[in-house]
PDB file of C-alpha atoms and ligand atoms in Angstrom:
ATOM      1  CA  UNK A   1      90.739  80.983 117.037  1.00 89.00           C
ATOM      2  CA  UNK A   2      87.022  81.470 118.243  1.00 95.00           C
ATOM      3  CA  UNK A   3      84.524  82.462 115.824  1.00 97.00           C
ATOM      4  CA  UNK A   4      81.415  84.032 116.854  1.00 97.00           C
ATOM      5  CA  UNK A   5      78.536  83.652 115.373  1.00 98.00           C
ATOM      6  CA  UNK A   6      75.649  86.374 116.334  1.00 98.00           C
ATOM      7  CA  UNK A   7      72.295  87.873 115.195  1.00 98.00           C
ATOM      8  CA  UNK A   8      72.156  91.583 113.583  1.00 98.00           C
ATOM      9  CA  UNK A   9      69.743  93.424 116.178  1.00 98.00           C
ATOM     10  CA  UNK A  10      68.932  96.567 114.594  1.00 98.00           C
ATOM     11  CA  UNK A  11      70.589  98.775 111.701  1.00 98.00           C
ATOM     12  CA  UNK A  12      70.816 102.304 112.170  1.00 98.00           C
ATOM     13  CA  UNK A  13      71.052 104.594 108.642  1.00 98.00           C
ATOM     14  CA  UNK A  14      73.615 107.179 110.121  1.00 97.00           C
ATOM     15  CA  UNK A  15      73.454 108.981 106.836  1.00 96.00           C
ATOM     16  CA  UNK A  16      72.204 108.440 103.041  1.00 95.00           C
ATOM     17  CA  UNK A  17      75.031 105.861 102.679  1.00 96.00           C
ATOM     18  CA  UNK A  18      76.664 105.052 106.115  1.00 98.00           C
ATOM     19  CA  UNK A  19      74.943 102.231 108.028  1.00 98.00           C
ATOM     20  CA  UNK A  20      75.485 100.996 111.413  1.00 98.00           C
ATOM     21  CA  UNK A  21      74.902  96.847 111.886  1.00 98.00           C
ATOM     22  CA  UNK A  22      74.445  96.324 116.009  1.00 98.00           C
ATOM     23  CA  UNK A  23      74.784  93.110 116.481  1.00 98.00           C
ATOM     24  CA  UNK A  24      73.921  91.133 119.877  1.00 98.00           C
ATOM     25  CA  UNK A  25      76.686  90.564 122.184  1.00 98.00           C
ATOM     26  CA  UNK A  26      77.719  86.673 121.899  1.00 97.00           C
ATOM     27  CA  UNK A  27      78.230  85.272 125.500  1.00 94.00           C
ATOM     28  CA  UNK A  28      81.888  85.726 126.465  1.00 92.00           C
ATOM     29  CA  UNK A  29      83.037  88.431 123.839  1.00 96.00           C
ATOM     30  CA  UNK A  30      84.171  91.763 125.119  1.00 95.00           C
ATOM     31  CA  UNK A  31      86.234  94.241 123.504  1.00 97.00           C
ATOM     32  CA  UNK A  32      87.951  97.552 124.554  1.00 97.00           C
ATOM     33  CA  UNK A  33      87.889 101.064 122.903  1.00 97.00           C
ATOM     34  CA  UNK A  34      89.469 101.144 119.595  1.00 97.00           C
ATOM     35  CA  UNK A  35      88.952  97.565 119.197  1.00 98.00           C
ATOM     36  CA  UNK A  36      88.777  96.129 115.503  1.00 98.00           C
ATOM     37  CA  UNK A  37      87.468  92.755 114.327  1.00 98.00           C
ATOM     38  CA  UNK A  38      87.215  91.059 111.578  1.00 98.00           C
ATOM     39  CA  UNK A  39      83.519  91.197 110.039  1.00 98.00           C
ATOM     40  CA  UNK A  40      82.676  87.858 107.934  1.00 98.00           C
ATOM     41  CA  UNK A  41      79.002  86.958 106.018  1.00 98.00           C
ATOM     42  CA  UNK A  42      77.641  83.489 105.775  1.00 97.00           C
ATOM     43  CA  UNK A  43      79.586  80.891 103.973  1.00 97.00           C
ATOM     44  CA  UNK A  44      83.407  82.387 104.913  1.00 97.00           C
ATOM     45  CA  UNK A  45      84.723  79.503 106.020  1.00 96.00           C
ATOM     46  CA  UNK A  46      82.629  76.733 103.897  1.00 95.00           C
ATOM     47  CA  UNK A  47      85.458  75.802 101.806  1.00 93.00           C
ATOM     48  CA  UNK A  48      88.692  74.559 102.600  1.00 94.00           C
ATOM     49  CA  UNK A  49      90.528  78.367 102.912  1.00 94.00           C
ATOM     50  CA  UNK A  50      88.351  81.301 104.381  1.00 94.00           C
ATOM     51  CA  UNK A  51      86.841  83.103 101.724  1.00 97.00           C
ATOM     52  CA  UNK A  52      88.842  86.503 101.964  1.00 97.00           C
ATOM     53  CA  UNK A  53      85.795  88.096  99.409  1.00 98.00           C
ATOM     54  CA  UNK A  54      83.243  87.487 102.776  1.00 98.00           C
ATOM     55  CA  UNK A  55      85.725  88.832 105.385  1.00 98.00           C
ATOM     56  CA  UNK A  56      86.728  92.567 106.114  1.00 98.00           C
ATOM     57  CA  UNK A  57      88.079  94.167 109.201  1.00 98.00           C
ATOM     58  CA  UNK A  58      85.772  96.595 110.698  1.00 98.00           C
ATOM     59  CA  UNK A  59      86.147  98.694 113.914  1.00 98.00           C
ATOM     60  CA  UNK A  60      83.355  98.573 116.504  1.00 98.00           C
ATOM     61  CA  UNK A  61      81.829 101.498 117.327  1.00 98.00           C
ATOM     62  CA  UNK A  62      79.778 100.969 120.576  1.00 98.00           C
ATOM     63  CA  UNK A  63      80.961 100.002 124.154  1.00 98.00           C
ATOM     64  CA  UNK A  64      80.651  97.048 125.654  1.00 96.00           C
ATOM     65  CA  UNK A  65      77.959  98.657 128.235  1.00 95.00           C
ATOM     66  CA  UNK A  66      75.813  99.812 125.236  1.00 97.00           C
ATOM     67  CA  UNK A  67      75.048  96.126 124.892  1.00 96.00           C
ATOM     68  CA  UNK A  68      75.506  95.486 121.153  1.00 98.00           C
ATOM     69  CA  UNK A  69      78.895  95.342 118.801  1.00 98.00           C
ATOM     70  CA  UNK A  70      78.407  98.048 116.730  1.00 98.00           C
ATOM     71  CA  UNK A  71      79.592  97.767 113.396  1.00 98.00           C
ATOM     72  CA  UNK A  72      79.638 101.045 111.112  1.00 98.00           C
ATOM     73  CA  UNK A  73      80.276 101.283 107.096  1.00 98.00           C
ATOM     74  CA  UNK A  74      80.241 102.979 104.363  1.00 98.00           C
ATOM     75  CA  UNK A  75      77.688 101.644 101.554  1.00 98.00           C
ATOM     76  CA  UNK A  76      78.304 103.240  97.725  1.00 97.00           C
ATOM     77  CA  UNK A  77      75.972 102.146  95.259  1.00 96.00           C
ATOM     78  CA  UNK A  78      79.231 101.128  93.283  1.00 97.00           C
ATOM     79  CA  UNK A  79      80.368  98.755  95.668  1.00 98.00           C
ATOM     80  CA  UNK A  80      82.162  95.576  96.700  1.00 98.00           C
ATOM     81  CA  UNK A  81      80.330  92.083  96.407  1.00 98.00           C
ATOM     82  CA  UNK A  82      80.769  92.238 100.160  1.00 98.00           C
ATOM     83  CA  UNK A  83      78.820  95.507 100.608  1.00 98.00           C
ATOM     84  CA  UNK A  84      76.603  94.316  98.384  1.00 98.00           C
ATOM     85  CA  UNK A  85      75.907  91.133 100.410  1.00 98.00           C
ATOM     86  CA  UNK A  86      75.781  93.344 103.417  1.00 98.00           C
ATOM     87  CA  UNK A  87      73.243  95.633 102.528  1.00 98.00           C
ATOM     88  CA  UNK A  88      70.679  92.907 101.498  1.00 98.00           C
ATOM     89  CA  UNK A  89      71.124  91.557 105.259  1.00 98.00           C
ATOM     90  CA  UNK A  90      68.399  92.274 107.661  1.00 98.00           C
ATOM     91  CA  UNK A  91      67.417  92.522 111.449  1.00 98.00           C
ATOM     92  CA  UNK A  92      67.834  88.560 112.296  1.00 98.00           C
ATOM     93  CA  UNK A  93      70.594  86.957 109.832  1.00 98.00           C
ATOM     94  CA  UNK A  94      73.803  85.969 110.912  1.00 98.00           C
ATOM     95  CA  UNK A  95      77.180  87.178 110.698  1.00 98.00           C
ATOM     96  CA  UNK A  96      80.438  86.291 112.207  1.00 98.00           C
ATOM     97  CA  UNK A  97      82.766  87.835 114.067  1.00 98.00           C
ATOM     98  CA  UNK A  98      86.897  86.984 115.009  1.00 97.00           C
ATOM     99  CA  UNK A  99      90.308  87.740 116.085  1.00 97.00           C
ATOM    100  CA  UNK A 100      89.082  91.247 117.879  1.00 97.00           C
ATOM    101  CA  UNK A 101      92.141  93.562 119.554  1.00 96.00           C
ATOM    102  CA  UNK A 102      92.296  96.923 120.297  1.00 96.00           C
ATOM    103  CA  UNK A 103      95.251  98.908 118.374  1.00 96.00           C
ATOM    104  CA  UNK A 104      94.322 102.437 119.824  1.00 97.00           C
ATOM    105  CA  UNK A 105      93.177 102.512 123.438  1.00 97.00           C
ATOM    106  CA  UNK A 106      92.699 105.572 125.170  1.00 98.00           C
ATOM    107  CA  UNK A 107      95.892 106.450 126.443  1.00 98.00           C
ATOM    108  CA  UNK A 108      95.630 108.069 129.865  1.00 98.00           C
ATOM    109  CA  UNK A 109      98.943 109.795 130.371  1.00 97.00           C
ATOM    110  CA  UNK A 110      97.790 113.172 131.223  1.00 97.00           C
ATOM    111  CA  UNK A 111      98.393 114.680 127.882  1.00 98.00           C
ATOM    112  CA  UNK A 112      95.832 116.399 124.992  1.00 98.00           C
ATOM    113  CA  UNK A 113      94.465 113.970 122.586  1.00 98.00           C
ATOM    114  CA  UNK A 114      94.226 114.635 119.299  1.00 98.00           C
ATOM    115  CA  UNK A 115      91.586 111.921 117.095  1.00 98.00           C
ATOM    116  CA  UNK A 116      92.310 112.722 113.268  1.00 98.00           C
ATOM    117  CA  UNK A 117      89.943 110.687 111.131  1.00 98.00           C
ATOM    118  CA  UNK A 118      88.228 110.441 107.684  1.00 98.00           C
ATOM    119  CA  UNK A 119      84.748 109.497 106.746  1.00 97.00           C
ATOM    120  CA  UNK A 120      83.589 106.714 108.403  1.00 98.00           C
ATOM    121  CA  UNK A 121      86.886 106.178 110.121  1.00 98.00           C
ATOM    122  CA  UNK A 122      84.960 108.611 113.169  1.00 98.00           C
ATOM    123  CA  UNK A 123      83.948 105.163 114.149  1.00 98.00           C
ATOM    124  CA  UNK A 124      86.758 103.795 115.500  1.00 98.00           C
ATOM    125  CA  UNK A 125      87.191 106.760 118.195  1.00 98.00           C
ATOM    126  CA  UNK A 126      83.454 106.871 118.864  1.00 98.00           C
ATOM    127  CA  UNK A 127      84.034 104.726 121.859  1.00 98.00           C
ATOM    128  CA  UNK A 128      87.318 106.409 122.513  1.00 98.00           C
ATOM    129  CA  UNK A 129      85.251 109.450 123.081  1.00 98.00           C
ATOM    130  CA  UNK A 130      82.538 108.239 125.283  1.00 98.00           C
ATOM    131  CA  UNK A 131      85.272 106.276 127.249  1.00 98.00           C
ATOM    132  CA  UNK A 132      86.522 109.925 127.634  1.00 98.00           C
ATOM    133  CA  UNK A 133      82.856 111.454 128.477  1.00 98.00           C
ATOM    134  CA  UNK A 134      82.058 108.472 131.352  1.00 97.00           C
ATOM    135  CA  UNK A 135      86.101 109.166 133.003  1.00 97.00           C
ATOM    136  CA  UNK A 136      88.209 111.875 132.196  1.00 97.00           C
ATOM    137  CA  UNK A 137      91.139 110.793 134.325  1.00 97.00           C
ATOM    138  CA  UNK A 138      94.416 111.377 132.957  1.00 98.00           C
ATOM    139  CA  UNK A 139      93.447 112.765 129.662  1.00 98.00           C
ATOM    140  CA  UNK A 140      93.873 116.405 129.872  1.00 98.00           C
ATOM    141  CA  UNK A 141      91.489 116.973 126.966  1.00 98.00           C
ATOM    142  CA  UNK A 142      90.087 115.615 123.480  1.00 98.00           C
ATOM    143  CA  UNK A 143      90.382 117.327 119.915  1.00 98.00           C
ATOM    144  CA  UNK A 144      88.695 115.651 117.030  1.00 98.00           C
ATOM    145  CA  UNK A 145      89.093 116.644 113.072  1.00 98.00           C
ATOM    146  CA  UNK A 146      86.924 114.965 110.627  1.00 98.00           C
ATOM    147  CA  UNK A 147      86.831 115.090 106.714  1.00 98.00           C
ATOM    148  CA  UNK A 148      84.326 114.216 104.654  1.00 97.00           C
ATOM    149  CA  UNK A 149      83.248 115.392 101.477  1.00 95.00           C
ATOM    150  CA  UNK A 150      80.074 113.934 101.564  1.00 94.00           C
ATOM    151  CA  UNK A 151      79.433 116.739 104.021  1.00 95.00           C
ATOM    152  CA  UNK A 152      77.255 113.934 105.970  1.00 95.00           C
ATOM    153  CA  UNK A 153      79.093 114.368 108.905  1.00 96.00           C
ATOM    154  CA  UNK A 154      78.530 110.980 111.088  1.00 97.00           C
ATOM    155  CA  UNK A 155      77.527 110.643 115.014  1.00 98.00           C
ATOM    156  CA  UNK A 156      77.048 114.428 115.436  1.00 97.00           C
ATOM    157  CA  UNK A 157      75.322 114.438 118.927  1.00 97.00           C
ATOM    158  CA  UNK A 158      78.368 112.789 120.326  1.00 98.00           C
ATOM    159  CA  UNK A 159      80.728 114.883 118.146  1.00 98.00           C
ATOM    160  CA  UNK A 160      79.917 117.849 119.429  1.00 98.00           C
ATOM    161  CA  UNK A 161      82.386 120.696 121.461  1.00 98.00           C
ATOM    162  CA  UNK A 162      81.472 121.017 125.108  1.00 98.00           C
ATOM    163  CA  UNK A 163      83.250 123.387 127.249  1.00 98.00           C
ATOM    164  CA  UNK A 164      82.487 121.322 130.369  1.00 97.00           C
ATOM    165  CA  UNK A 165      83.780 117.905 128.935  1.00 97.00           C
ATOM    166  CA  UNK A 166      86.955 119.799 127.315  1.00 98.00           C
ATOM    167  CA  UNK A 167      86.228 118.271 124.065  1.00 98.00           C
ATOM    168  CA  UNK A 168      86.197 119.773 120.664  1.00 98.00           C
ATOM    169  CA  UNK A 169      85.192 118.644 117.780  1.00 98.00           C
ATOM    170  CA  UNK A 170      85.306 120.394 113.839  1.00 98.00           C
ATOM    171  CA  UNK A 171      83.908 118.373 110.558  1.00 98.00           C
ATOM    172  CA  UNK A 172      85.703 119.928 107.465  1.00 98.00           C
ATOM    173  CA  UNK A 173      84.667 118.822 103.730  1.00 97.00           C
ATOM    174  CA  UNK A 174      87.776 120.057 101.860  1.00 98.00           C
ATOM    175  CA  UNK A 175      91.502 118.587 102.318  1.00 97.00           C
ATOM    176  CA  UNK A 176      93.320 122.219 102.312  1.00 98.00           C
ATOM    177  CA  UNK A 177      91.005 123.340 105.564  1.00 98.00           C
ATOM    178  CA  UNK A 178      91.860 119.793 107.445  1.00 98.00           C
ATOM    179  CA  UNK A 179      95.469 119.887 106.414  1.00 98.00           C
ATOM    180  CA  UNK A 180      95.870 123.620 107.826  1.00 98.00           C
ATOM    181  CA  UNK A 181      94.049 122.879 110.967  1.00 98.00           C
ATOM    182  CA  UNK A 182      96.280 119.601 111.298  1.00 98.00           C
ATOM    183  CA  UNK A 183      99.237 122.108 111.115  1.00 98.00           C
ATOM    184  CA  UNK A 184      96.997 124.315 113.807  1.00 98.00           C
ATOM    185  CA  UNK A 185      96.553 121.188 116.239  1.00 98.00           C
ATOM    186  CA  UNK A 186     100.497 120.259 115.701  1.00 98.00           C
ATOM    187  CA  UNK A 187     101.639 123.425 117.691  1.00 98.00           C
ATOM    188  CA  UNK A 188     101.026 121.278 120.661  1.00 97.00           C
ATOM    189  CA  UNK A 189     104.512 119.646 120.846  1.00 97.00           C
ATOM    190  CA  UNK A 190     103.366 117.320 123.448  1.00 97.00           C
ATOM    191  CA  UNK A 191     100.405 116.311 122.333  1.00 98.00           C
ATOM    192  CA  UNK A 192      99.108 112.757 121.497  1.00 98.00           C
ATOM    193  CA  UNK A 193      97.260 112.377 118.054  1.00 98.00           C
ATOM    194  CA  UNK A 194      95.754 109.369 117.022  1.00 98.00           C
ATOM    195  CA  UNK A 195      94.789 108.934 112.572  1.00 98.00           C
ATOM    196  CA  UNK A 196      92.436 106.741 111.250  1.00 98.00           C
ATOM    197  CA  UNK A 197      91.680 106.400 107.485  1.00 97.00           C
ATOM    198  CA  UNK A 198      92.989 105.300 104.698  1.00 96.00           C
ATOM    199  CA  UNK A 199      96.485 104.338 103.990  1.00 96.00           C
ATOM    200  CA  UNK A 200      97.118 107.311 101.589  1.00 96.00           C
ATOM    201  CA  UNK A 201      95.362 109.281 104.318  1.00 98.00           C
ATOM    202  CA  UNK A 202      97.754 108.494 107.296  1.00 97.00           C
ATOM    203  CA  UNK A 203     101.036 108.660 105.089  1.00 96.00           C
ATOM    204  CA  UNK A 204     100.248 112.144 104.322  1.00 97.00           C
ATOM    205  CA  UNK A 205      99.035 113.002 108.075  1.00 98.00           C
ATOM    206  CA  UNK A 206     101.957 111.705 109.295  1.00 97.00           C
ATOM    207  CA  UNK A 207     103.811 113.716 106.757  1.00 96.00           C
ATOM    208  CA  UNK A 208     102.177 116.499 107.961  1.00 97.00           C
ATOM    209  CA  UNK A 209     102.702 115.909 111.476  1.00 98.00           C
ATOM    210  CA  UNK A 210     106.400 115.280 111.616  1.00 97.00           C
ATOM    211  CA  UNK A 211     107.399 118.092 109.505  1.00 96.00           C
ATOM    212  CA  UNK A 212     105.832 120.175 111.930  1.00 97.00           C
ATOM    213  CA  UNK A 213     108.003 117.994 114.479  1.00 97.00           C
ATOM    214  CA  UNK A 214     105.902 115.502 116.004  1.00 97.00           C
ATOM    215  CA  UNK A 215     107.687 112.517 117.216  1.00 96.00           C
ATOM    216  CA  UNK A 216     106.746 108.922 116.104  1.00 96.00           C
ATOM    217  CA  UNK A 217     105.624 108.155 119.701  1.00 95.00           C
ATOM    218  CA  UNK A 218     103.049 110.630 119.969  1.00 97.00           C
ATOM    219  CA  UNK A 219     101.436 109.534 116.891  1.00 97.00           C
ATOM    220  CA  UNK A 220      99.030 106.462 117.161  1.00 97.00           C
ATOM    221  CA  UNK A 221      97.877 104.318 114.372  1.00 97.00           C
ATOM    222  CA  UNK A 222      94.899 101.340 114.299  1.00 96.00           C
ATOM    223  CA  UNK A 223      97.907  99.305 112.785  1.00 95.00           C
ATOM    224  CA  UNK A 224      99.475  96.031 114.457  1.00 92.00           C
ATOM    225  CA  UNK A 225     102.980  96.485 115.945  1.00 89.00           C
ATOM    226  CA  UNK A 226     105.047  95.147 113.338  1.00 91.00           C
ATOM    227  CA  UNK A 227     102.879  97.596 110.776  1.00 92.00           C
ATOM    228  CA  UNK A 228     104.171 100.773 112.510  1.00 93.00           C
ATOM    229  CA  UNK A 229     107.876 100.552 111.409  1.00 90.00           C
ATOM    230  CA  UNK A 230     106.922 100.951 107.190  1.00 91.00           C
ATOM    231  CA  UNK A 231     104.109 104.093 108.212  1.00 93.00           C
ATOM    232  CA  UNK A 232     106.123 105.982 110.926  1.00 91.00           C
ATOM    233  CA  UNK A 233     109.043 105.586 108.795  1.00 79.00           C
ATOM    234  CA  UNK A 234     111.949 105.190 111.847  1.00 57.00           C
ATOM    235  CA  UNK A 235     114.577 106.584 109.273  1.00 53.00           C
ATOM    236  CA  UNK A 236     114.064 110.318 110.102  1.00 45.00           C
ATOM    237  CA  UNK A 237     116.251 111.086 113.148  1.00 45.00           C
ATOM    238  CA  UNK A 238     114.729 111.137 115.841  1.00 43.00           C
TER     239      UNK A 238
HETATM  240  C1  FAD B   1      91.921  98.001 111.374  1.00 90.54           C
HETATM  241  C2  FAD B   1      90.890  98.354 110.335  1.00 90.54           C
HETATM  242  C3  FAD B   1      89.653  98.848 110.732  1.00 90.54           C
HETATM  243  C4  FAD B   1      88.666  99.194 109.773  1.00 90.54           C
HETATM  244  N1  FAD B   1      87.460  99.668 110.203  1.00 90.54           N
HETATM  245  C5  FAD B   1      86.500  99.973 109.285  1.00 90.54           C
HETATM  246  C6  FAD B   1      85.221 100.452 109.716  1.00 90.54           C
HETATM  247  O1  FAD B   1      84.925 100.568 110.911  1.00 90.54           O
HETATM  248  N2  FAD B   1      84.317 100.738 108.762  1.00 90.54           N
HETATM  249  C7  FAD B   1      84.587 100.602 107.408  1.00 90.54           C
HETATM  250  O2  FAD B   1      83.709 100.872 106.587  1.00 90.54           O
HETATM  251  N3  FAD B   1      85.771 100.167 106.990  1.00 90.54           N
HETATM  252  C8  FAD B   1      86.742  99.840 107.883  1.00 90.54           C
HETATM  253  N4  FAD B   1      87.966  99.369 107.457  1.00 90.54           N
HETATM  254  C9  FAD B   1      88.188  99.206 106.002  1.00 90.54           C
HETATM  255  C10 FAD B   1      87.439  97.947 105.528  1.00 90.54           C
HETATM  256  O3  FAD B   1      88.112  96.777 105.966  1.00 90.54           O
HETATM  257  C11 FAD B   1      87.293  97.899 103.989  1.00 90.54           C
HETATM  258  O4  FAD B   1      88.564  97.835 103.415  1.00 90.54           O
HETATM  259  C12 FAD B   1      86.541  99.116 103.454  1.00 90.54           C
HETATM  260  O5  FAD B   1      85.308  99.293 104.116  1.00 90.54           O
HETATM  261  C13 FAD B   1      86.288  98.948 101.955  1.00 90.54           C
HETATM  262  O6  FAD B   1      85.394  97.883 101.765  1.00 90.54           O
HETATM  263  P1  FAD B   1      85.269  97.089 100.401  1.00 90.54           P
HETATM  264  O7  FAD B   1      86.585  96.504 100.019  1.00 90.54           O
HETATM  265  O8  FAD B   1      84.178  96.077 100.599  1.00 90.54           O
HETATM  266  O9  FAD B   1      84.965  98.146  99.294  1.00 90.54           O
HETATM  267  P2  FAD B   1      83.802  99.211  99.026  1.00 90.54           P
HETATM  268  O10 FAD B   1      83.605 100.053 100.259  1.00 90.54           O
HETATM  269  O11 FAD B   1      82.607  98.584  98.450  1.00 90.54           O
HETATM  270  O12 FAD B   1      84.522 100.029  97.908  1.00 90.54           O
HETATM  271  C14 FAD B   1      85.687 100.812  98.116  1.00 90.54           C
HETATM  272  C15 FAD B   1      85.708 101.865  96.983  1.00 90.54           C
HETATM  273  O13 FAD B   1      85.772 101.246  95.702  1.00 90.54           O
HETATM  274  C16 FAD B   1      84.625 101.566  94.927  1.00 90.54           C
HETATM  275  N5  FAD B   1      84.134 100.302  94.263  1.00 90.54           N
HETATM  276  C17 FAD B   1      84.078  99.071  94.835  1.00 90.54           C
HETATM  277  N6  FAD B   1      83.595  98.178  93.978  1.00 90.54           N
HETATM  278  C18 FAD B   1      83.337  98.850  92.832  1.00 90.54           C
HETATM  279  C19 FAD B   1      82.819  98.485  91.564  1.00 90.54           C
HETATM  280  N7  FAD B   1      82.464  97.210  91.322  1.00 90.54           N
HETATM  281  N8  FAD B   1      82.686  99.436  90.638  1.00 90.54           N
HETATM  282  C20 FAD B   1      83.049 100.719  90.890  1.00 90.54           C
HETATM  283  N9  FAD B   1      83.548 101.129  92.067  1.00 90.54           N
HETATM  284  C21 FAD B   1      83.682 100.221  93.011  1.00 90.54           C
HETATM  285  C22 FAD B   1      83.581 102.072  95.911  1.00 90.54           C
HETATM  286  O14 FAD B   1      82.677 103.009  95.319  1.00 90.54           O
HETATM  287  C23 FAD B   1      84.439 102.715  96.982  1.00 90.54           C
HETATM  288  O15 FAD B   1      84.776 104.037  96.655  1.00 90.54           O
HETATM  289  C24 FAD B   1      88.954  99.028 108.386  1.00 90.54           C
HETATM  290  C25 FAD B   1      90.189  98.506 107.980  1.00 90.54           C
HETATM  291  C26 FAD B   1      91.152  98.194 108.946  1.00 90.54           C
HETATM  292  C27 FAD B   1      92.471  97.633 108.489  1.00 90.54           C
END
């Protein structure tokens, strides 16, 4: 396994508590849309066992083109030693970086995409999207619900509907306006819809999605292979 060591560039303050850590590109790392990685601080791996309390997955919100791995979190003032490490970093110290693979690519099979996300978990299909804004081939068009109570909706000038790119996009704050409009976006029987959030959150959009009879296939998940069996439950006859 290849750990990469690399510099925070710059850190963006998306909104009162959501942070974005760019970080330079380390020679030889590349990623794809929907990538994940797994986000360590100094001193991880000093003892004999990685420190688990210094690493957490993270998804990386940027492109490779945009020239820095983009790393974007949420920061409570009640919060994790590991936040709590992270927001005393600055532009210049070190993190580390490892084991990065791409659950949720953009799948280009001609069919309407659907990106169904909470809070911060817009990041992971930021680069989905602008994958979708620089080529359009094979997707027929994009869709994406957020919720957030916070009501700081994240990466708005991307996140915006335009007719011209056929891409939507609706921020809700409440759970009984996303739910309804997940039942809304459902009436497309052939569409593809990809969830990000929590684990609560995807039980209950899958829930959601396959009582309104979408298949297992058409629902994508930032979840290793093996993973997908226990969330999209193969027991219900398909
Ligand atoms: C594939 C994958 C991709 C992911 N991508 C991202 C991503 O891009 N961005 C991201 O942010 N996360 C991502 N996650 C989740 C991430 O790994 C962390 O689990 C998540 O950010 C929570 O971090 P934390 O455990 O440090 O807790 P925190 O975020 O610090 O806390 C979680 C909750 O517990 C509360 N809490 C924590 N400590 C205390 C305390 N001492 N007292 C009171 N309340 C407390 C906080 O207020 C918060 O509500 C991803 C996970 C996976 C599996």
């Amino acid at each position: 396994m290849q750990i990469y060591w690399t510099k925070i560039n710059k850190i963006i303050e998306e909104t009162p508590e959501i942070k974005t850590y760019m970080l330079d590109c380390p020679e030889g790392f590349t990623w794809e849309e929907g990538s994940h990685t797994h986000f360590a601080l100094e001193g991880f791996n000093a003892g004999d066992k990685p420190n688990r309390s210094l690493i957490r997955h993270m998804s990386i919100s940027t492109l490779p083109h945009e020239n820095s791995i983009g790393i974007t979190t949420r920061i409570k003032e009640q919060c994790s030693q590991f936040k709590a490490l992270l927001r005393n970093l600055k532009v210049g110290n070190e993190v580390a970086i490892f084991k990065t693979h791409s659950n949720v690519p953009l799948k280009r099979e001609g069919k309407n995409i659907y990106l169904l996300s909470s809070g911060v978990g817009l990041a992971t299909f930021r680069p989905l999207v602008l994958d979708y804004f620089e080529r359009s081939d094979h997707v027929s068009q994009i869709h994406s619900l957020n919720i957030d109570s916070s009501r700081d909706f994240l990466f708005t000038t991307i996140f915006e509907s335009a007719a011209d790119k056929k891409f939507t996009s609706q921020f809700v704050d409440n759970r009984n306006d996303y739910y309804e409009e997940v039942k809304n976006l459902a009436a497309d029987k052939e569409g593809l819809f990809y969830v990000v959030g929590s684990d609560e959150f995807l039980v209950q959009n899958i829930e959601v999605l396959r009582e309104q009879g979408i298949k297992p296939e058409q629902i994508m998940l930032d979840k290793h292979k093996q993973q997908l069996p226990e969330f999209l439950s193969l027991d219900v006859s398909i």
